[in-house]
Amino acid sequence: DRLKEITGQDVPLFKVDMCDDKAVDELFAAQKFDGVIHFAGLKAVGESVAKPLFYYENNLVGTLNILKAMIKHQCKAVVFSSSATVYRPCEEALDEEKPLGCSNPYGWTKYMIEQIMMDTAKANKEMKVSILRYFNPVGAHPSGRIGESPSSFPNNLMPFVQQVAVGRREFLSVFGNDYSTPDGTGVRDYIHVDDLAEGHICALKKIMSNDGGCCLVHNLGSGTGYSVLDMVKAFEKASGKPVPYKIVDRRPGDLATVIANAGKAKQDFGWETKRTLEDMCNSAWKWQSENPYGYDEPPADK
């Protein structure tokens, strides 16, 4: 219903378990798909450490089923939602040539799927593959009708900030303030989800315009870093609400700075970010304030 409000048209939805190879095959047999944008997968780093087999099975088996169905039913273009977690730790801006290496099962599933996609493209000369490694998506659709709604404990910074602002959480935990950054908190490259969505469209158009098969890899990021406290202050300004926080110990493995070099995406298909930090925070606040419990109903006692 929300998609129809925004787009003005019905958007068909088929609920299929991508780990069910028969169900995936039947969907591709029943529908004519020109291309696939593959977002589906588990994505909580901490959970992946606790439940590695769950992550490997879901993310890898699901992708294999999708690729097998694509090949069988002559669907030749796929854009894969990868992640900056495939890169080895590095304090420099990350371009696509930086060394790869992962520190958790979630990251390894992304890395392995990239390899599967590359090998599939080599073996199937008409297969067109785009791998997009993105950094830290934030924000929401400007209508306030679609946004991030974690099904359980949030795994990213901004949902925590938003939930503190609407009173669902008492304070934000900031993991360390002794990094070698301007204010001591970790610096990350944040990208508005609308910019990210446009990047996927650009990437799909790029590979579909290619005469033969291909496998392209691009970063999607802004190239600008903001600290945790930068994000808190920007969100306080956008919302007019205080976001109390407490400094706690660093998390193992966290780096001081992680920023993208996304120049290749601009060069190859003309994509670059357009939205500002203010846009990210304004849209996130509109979404959270109008939907304090996301897509869920408020608790009965509220």
mmCIF file of C-alpha atoms in Angstrom:
data_model
loop_
_atom_site.group_PDB
_atom_site.id
_atom_site.type_symbol
_atom_site.label_atom_id
_atom_site.label_comp_id
_atom_site.label_asym_id
_atom_site.label_seq_id
_atom_site.Cartn_x
_atom_site.Cartn_y
_atom_site.Cartn_z
ATOM 1 C CA ASP A 1 0.000 0.000 0.000
ATOM 2 C CA ARG A 2 2.814 2.427 0.848
ATOM 3 C CA LEU A 3 4.593 1.705 -2.428
ATOM 4 C CA LYS A 4 1.373 2.343 -4.332
ATOM 5 C CA GLU A 5 0.959 5.683 -2.516
ATOM 6 C CA ILE A 6 4.438 6.735 -3.630
ATOM 7 C CA THR A 7 4.544 5.319 -7.161
ATOM 8 C CA GLY A 8 0.883 5.600 -8.110
ATOM 9 C CA GLN A 9 0.823 2.031 -9.366
ATOM 10 C CA ASP A 10 0.522 -1.498 -8.072
ATOM 11 C CA VAL A 11 3.880 -3.132 -7.374
ATOM 12 C CA PRO A 12 3.583 -6.942 -7.587
ATOM 13 C CA LEU A 13 4.968 -8.750 -4.547
ATOM 14 C CA PHE A 14 5.768 -12.454 -4.464
ATOM 15 C CA LYS A 15 6.761 -13.877 -1.080
ATOM 16 C CA VAL A 16 9.256 -16.662 -1.766
ATOM 17 C CA ASP A 17 11.890 -18.310 0.418
ATOM 18 C CA MET A 18 15.026 -17.934 -1.672
ATOM 19 C CA CYS A 19 16.506 -21.003 0.038
ATOM 20 C CA ASP A 20 13.680 -23.074 -1.488
ATOM 21 C CA ASP A 21 15.137 -23.858 -4.907
ATOM 22 C CA LYS A 22 11.856 -25.225 -6.267
ATOM 23 C CA ALA A 23 9.903 -22.114 -5.236
ATOM 24 C CA VAL A 24 12.531 -19.800 -6.747
ATOM 25 C CA ASP A 25 12.527 -21.782 -9.994
ATOM 26 C CA GLU A 26 8.726 -21.698 -10.177
ATOM 27 C CA LEU A 27 8.731 -17.916 -9.730
ATOM 28 C CA PHE A 28 11.197 -17.424 -12.592
ATOM 29 C CA ALA A 29 9.168 -19.838 -14.735
ATOM 30 C CA ALA A 30 5.957 -17.884 -14.096
ATOM 31 C CA GLN A 31 7.398 -14.377 -14.553
ATOM 32 C CA LYS A 32 9.560 -12.821 -17.250
ATOM 33 C CA PHE A 33 12.345 -10.916 -15.499
ATOM 34 C CA ASP A 34 14.710 -8.673 -17.469
ATOM 35 C CA GLY A 35 17.085 -8.367 -14.531
ATOM 36 C CA VAL A 36 17.536 -8.976 -10.821
ATOM 37 C CA ILE A 37 18.639 -6.639 -8.039
ATOM 38 C CA HIS A 38 19.664 -9.002 -5.259
ATOM 39 C CA PHE A 39 19.248 -7.415 -1.805
ATOM 40 C CA ALA A 40 17.994 -10.431 0.140
ATOM 41 C CA GLY A 41 20.182 -11.700 2.964
ATOM 42 C CA LEU A 42 20.946 -11.674 6.661
ATOM 43 C CA LYS A 43 23.130 -8.727 7.701
ATOM 44 C CA ALA A 44 23.834 -8.496 11.441
ATOM 45 C CA VAL A 45 27.572 -8.786 12.075
ATOM 46 C CA GLY A 46 27.228 -9.850 15.710
ATOM 47 C CA GLU A 47 24.591 -12.443 14.925
ATOM 48 C CA SER A 48 26.768 -13.835 12.137
ATOM 49 C CA VAL A 49 29.566 -14.464 14.648
ATOM 50 C CA ALA A 50 27.155 -16.299 16.961
ATOM 51 C CA LYS A 51 25.353 -18.179 14.164
ATOM 52 C CA PRO A 52 27.826 -18.595 11.288
ATOM 53 C CA LEU A 53 26.167 -21.648 9.715
ATOM 54 C CA PHE A 54 22.817 -19.839 9.678
ATOM 55 C CA TYR A 55 24.426 -16.988 7.727
ATOM 56 C CA TYR A 56 26.371 -19.165 5.313
ATOM 57 C CA GLU A 57 23.325 -21.302 4.560
ATOM 58 C CA ASN A 58 20.877 -18.431 4.086
ATOM 59 C CA ASN A 59 23.066 -16.019 2.140
ATOM 60 C CA LEU A 60 25.001 -18.492 -0.007
ATOM 61 C CA VAL A 61 22.304 -21.080 -0.734
ATOM 62 C CA GLY A 62 19.778 -18.360 -1.499
ATOM 63 C CA THR A 63 22.125 -16.718 -3.985
ATOM 64 C CA LEU A 64 22.950 -20.031 -5.664
ATOM 65 C CA ASN A 65 19.249 -20.714 -6.153
ATOM 66 C CA ILE A 66 18.692 -17.287 -7.689
ATOM 67 C CA LEU A 67 21.630 -17.637 -10.086
ATOM 68 C CA LYS A 68 20.579 -21.147 -11.149
ATOM 69 C CA ALA A 69 17.058 -19.920 -11.864
ATOM 70 C CA MET A 70 18.387 -16.921 -13.783
ATOM 71 C CA ILE A 71 20.527 -19.099 -16.035
ATOM 72 C CA LYS A 72 17.757 -21.659 -16.603
ATOM 73 C CA HIS A 73 15.197 -18.996 -17.513
ATOM 74 C CA GLN A 74 17.479 -16.732 -19.564
ATOM 75 C CA CYS A 75 17.557 -13.784 -17.155
ATOM 76 C CA LYS A 76 21.010 -12.375 -17.830
ATOM 77 C CA ALA A 77 21.505 -9.266 -15.667
ATOM 78 C CA VAL A 78 22.034 -9.104 -11.904
ATOM 79 C CA VAL A 79 23.048 -6.317 -9.523
ATOM 80 C CA PHE A 80 24.323 -7.632 -6.205
ATOM 81 C CA SER A 81 24.115 -5.748 -2.919
ATOM 82 C CA SER A 82 27.594 -6.271 -1.487
ATOM 83 C CA SER A 83 29.310 -4.315 1.270
ATOM 84 C CA ALA A 84 32.457 -2.465 2.292
ATOM 85 C CA THR A 85 32.932 -5.259 4.846
ATOM 86 C CA VAL A 86 34.729 -7.230 2.114
ATOM 87 C CA TYR A 87 37.755 -4.906 2.397
ATOM 88 C CA ARG A 88 40.651 -5.458 4.747
ATOM 89 C CA PRO A 89 40.965 -2.865 7.528
ATOM 90 C CA CYS A 90 42.399 0.333 6.041
ATOM 91 C CA GLU A 91 42.402 3.934 7.248
ATOM 92 C CA GLU A 92 42.704 5.331 3.704
ATOM 93 C CA ALA A 93 39.773 6.021 1.381
ATOM 94 C CA LEU A 94 38.832 2.639 -0.059
ATOM 95 C CA ASP A 95 38.820 2.199 -3.820
ATOM 96 C CA GLU A 96 37.951 -1.015 -5.619
ATOM 97 C CA GLU A 97 41.604 -2.082 -5.855
ATOM 98 C CA LYS A 98 42.205 -2.147 -2.096
ATOM 99 C CA PRO A 99 42.959 -5.626 -0.656
ATOM 100 C CA LEU A 100 39.991 -7.764 0.324
ATOM 101 C CA GLY A 101 39.609 -9.701 3.545
ATOM 102 C CA CYS A 102 36.847 -10.119 6.105
ATOM 103 C CA SER A 103 36.671 -10.247 9.886
ATOM 104 C CA ASN A 104 33.254 -11.865 10.406
ATOM 105 C CA PRO A 105 30.968 -14.460 8.775
ATOM 106 C CA TYR A 106 28.603 -11.798 7.409
ATOM 107 C CA GLY A 107 31.472 -10.186 5.529
ATOM 108 C CA TRP A 108 32.686 -13.558 4.304
ATOM 109 C CA THR A 109 29.245 -14.341 2.849
ATOM 110 C CA LYS A 110 29.434 -11.127 0.826
ATOM 111 C CA TYR A 111 32.982 -11.945 -0.281
ATOM 112 C CA MET A 112 32.028 -15.499 -1.273
ATOM 113 C CA ILE A 113 28.956 -14.347 -3.187
ATOM 114 C CA GLU A 114 31.113 -11.876 -5.105
ATOM 115 C CA GLN A 115 33.391 -14.764 -6.108
ATOM 116 C CA ILE A 116 30.387 -16.893 -7.082
ATOM 117 C CA MET A 117 29.048 -14.041 -9.226
ATOM 118 C CA MET A 118 32.417 -13.516 -10.910
ATOM 119 C CA ASP A 119 32.846 -17.227 -11.655
ATOM 120 C CA THR A 120 29.287 -17.440 -12.978
ATOM 121 C CA ALA A 121 29.921 -14.522 -15.330
ATOM 122 C CA LYS A 122 33.111 -16.163 -16.621
ATOM 123 C CA ALA A 123 31.342 -19.457 -17.287
ATOM 124 C CA ASN A 124 28.246 -17.864 -18.863
ATOM 125 C CA LYS A 125 29.415 -15.444 -21.518
ATOM 126 C CA GLU A 126 26.121 -13.562 -21.754
ATOM 127 C CA MET A 127 25.759 -13.028 -17.987
ATOM 128 C CA LYS A 128 25.963 -9.370 -16.949
ATOM 129 C CA VAL A 129 26.936 -8.810 -13.303
ATOM 130 C CA SER A 130 27.243 -5.632 -11.243
ATOM 131 C CA ILE A 131 28.682 -5.868 -7.725
ATOM 132 C CA LEU A 132 28.013 -2.797 -5.577
ATOM 133 C CA ARG A 133 30.002 -2.394 -2.370
ATOM 134 C CA TYR A 134 28.255 0.175 -0.276
ATOM 135 C CA PHE A 135 29.105 1.833 2.941
ATOM 136 C CA ASN A 136 26.583 3.157 5.505
ATOM 137 C CA PRO A 137 23.065 3.732 4.122
ATOM 138 C CA VAL A 138 20.917 6.122 6.168
ATOM 139 C CA GLY A 139 17.812 8.246 5.735
ATOM 140 C CA ALA A 140 14.390 7.368 4.365
ATOM 141 C CA HIS A 141 12.069 8.168 1.491
ATOM 142 C CA PRO A 142 11.171 11.886 1.698
ATOM 143 C CA SER A 143 7.461 11.013 1.927
ATOM 144 C CA GLY A 144 8.043 9.455 5.343
ATOM 145 C CA ARG A 145 6.167 6.351 4.209
ATOM 146 C CA ILE A 146 9.159 4.037 3.739
ATOM 147 C CA GLY A 147 12.162 3.760 6.045
ATOM 148 C CA GLU A 148 14.385 1.483 8.071
ATOM 149 C CA SER A 149 12.433 -0.660 10.525
ATOM 150 C CA PRO A 150 14.715 -3.150 12.316
ATOM 151 C CA SER A 151 12.827 -6.340 13.135
ATOM 152 C CA SER A 152 14.768 -6.713 16.374
ATOM 153 C CA PHE A 153 17.811 -5.041 17.948
ATOM 154 C CA PRO A 154 19.190 -2.357 15.575
ATOM 155 C CA ASN A 155 22.600 -3.088 14.074
ATOM 156 C CA ASN A 156 23.368 0.369 12.690
ATOM 157 C CA LEU A 157 23.940 3.769 14.291
ATOM 158 C CA MET A 158 21.031 5.784 12.927
ATOM 159 C CA PRO A 159 18.145 3.524 14.016
ATOM 160 C CA PHE A 160 19.536 3.798 17.559
ATOM 161 C CA VAL A 161 19.739 7.591 17.300
ATOM 162 C CA GLN A 162 16.197 7.761 15.927
ATOM 163 C CA GLN A 163 14.772 5.492 18.622
ATOM 164 C CA VAL A 164 16.392 7.588 21.357
ATOM 165 C CA ALA A 165 14.895 10.742 19.823
ATOM 166 C CA VAL A 166 11.346 9.305 19.878
ATOM 167 C CA GLY A 167 11.746 7.975 23.410
ATOM 168 C CA ARG A 168 11.964 4.262 22.677
ATOM 169 C CA ARG A 169 15.469 4.115 24.165
ATOM 170 C CA GLU A 170 16.938 6.062 27.066
ATOM 171 C CA PHE A 171 20.323 6.852 25.551
ATOM 172 C CA LEU A 172 22.758 6.032 22.757
ATOM 173 C CA SER A 173 25.903 4.044 23.525
ATOM 174 C CA VAL A 174 28.929 5.546 21.760
ATOM 175 C CA PHE A 175 31.641 2.923 21.440
ATOM 176 C CA GLY A 176 34.865 4.765 22.215
ATOM 177 C CA ASN A 177 35.934 8.410 22.094
ATOM 178 C CA ASP A 178 39.696 7.921 21.953
ATOM 179 C CA TYR A 179 40.172 7.300 18.229
ATOM 180 C CA SER A 180 42.527 9.427 16.147
ATOM 181 C CA THR A 181 39.650 11.502 14.739
ATOM 182 C CA PRO A 182 38.682 15.154 15.322
ATOM 183 C CA ASP A 183 36.295 14.375 18.209
ATOM 184 C CA GLY A 184 37.628 10.939 19.135
ATOM 185 C CA THR A 185 34.618 8.964 17.855
ATOM 186 C CA GLY A 186 34.581 6.701 14.815
ATOM 187 C CA VAL A 187 34.214 8.271 11.375
ATOM 188 C CA ARG A 188 32.166 6.596 8.649
ATOM 189 C CA ASP A 189 30.968 7.306 5.120
ATOM 190 C CA TYR A 190 27.167 7.730 5.164
ATOM 191 C CA ILE A 191 25.026 7.603 2.034
ATOM 192 C CA HIS A 192 21.363 8.538 1.632
ATOM 193 C CA VAL A 193 19.197 5.558 0.663
ATOM 194 C CA ASP A 194 17.752 7.514 -2.274
ATOM 195 C CA ASP A 195 21.260 8.042 -3.664
ATOM 196 C CA LEU A 196 21.897 4.353 -3.111
ATOM 197 C CA ALA A 197 18.708 3.377 -4.964
ATOM 198 C CA GLU A 198 19.681 5.584 -7.896
ATOM 199 C CA GLY A 199 23.107 3.929 -7.919
ATOM 200 C CA HIS A 200 21.474 0.534 -8.404
ATOM 201 C CA ILE A 201 19.410 1.820 -11.324
ATOM 202 C CA CYS A 202 22.506 3.330 -12.944
ATOM 203 C CA ALA A 203 24.435 0.091 -12.469
ATOM 204 C CA LEU A 204 21.624 -2.029 -13.935
ATOM 205 C CA LYS A 205 21.314 0.252 -16.973
ATOM 206 C CA LYS A 206 25.084 0.102 -17.432
ATOM 207 C CA ILE A 207 25.335 -3.681 -17.569
ATOM 208 C CA MET A 208 22.142 -4.118 -19.614
ATOM 209 C CA SER A 209 23.521 -1.752 -22.255
ATOM 210 C CA ASN A 210 26.638 -3.913 -22.583
ATOM 211 C CA ASP A 211 26.756 -5.959 -25.797
ATOM 212 C CA GLY A 212 28.151 -9.071 -24.130
ATOM 213 C CA GLY A 213 28.659 -10.437 -20.673
ATOM 214 C CA CYS A 214 30.502 -8.476 -18.009
ATOM 215 C CA CYS A 215 31.279 -8.342 -14.309
ATOM 216 C CA LEU A 216 31.749 -4.855 -12.877
ATOM 217 C CA VAL A 217 32.623 -3.852 -9.306
ATOM 218 C CA HIS A 218 31.908 -0.394 -7.865
ATOM 219 C CA ASN A 219 31.872 1.335 -4.498
ATOM 220 C CA LEU A 220 28.832 3.413 -3.581
ATOM 221 C CA GLY A 221 29.645 6.060 -0.999
ATOM 222 C CA SER A 222 29.939 9.815 -0.613
ATOM 223 C CA GLY A 223 33.681 10.059 -0.037
ATOM 224 C CA THR A 224 32.969 12.214 3.029
ATOM 225 C CA GLY A 225 33.307 11.025 6.602
ATOM 226 C CA TYR A 226 31.196 11.982 9.619
ATOM 227 C CA SER A 227 31.863 10.987 13.208
ATOM 228 C CA VAL A 228 29.322 9.432 15.550
ATOM 229 C CA LEU A 229 28.947 12.752 17.356
ATOM 230 C CA ASP A 230 28.571 14.593 14.035
ATOM 231 C CA MET A 231 25.609 12.343 13.293
ATOM 232 C CA VAL A 232 24.116 12.869 16.744
ATOM 233 C CA LYS A 233 24.362 16.665 16.462
ATOM 234 C CA ALA A 234 22.937 16.681 12.930
ATOM 235 C CA PHE A 235 19.998 14.547 13.994
ATOM 236 C CA GLU A 236 19.330 16.723 17.044
ATOM 237 C CA LYS A 237 19.174 19.722 14.717
ATOM 238 C CA ALA A 238 16.830 17.968 12.278
ATOM 239 C CA SER A 239 14.495 16.631 14.959
ATOM 240 C CA GLY A 240 14.646 19.374 17.569
ATOM 241 C CA LYS A 241 15.002 16.550 20.097
ATOM 242 C CA PRO A 242 17.922 15.795 22.428
ATOM 243 C CA VAL A 243 19.790 12.535 21.865
ATOM 244 C CA PRO A 244 21.455 11.636 25.190
ATOM 245 C CA TYR A 245 24.507 9.416 24.836
ATOM 246 C CA LYS A 246 27.044 7.623 26.998
ATOM 247 C CA ILE A 247 30.629 6.844 26.097
ATOM 248 C CA VAL A 248 31.344 3.135 26.510
ATOM 249 C CA ASP A 249 34.284 0.888 25.638
ATOM 250 C CA ARG A 250 35.355 0.380 22.062
ATOM 251 C CA ARG A 251 34.035 -2.654 20.205
ATOM 252 C CA PRO A 252 36.695 -5.139 19.106
ATOM 253 C CA GLY A 253 37.609 -4.671 15.455
ATOM 254 C CA ASP A 254 36.148 -1.191 14.992
ATOM 255 C CA LEU A 255 38.357 1.161 12.968
ATOM 256 C CA ALA A 256 38.818 4.880 13.467
ATOM 257 C CA THR A 257 37.854 5.809 9.901
ATOM 258 C CA VAL A 258 36.160 4.031 6.982
ATOM 259 C CA ILE A 259 35.514 6.158 3.879
ATOM 260 C CA ALA A 260 34.786 5.269 0.245
ATOM 261 C CA ASN A 261 36.457 6.373 -2.922
ATOM 262 C CA ALA A 262 33.509 6.157 -5.322
ATOM 263 C CA GLY A 263 35.176 7.835 -8.292
ATOM 264 C CA LYS A 264 34.885 4.727 -10.452
ATOM 265 C CA ALA A 265 31.064 4.777 -10.284
ATOM 266 C CA LYS A 266 31.023 8.387 -11.472
ATOM 267 C CA GLN A 267 33.460 7.591 -14.253
ATOM 268 C CA ASP A 268 31.720 4.425 -15.469
ATOM 269 C CA PHE A 269 28.027 5.317 -15.196
ATOM 270 C CA GLY A 270 27.785 8.923 -14.049
ATOM 271 C CA TRP A 271 26.658 8.258 -10.499
ATOM 272 C CA GLU A 272 27.527 10.379 -7.484
ATOM 273 C CA THR A 273 25.749 11.308 -4.272
ATOM 274 C CA LYS A 274 23.408 14.322 -4.315
ATOM 275 C CA ARG A 275 21.846 14.350 -0.837
ATOM 276 C CA THR A 276 23.452 16.067 2.131
ATOM 277 C CA LEU A 277 23.804 15.043 5.764
ATOM 278 C CA GLU A 278 20.895 17.386 6.482
ATOM 279 C CA ASP A 279 18.773 15.536 3.901
ATOM 280 C CA MET A 280 19.659 12.209 5.512
ATOM 281 C CA CYS A 281 18.668 13.355 8.986
ATOM 282 C CA ASN A 282 15.523 15.241 7.919
ATOM 283 C CA SER A 283 14.155 12.245 6.020
ATOM 284 C CA ALA A 284 15.094 9.832 8.814
ATOM 285 C CA TRP A 285 13.302 12.010 11.374
ATOM 286 C CA LYS A 286 10.179 12.353 9.216
ATOM 287 C CA TRP A 287 10.029 8.573 8.915
ATOM 288 C CA GLN A 288 10.696 7.858 12.594
ATOM 289 C CA SER A 289 8.437 10.581 14.001
ATOM 290 C CA GLU A 290 5.501 9.520 11.814
ATOM 291 C CA ASN A 291 6.198 5.809 12.325
ATOM 292 C CA PRO A 292 7.734 5.528 15.818
ATOM 293 C CA TYR A 293 7.425 1.725 15.757
ATOM 294 C CA GLY A 294 8.318 1.355 12.103
ATOM 295 C CA TYR A 295 5.918 -0.943 10.288
ATOM 296 C CA ASP A 296 4.815 -2.543 13.563
ATOM 297 C CA GLU A 297 1.780 -1.577 15.592
ATOM 298 C CA PRO A 298 2.524 0.295 18.858
ATOM 299 C CA PRO A 299 2.441 -1.814 22.025
ATOM 300 C CA ALA A 300 -1.023 -2.131 23.562
ATOM 301 C CA ASP A 301 -0.097 0.014 26.586
ATOM 302 C CA LYS A 302 1.058 2.950 24.464
#
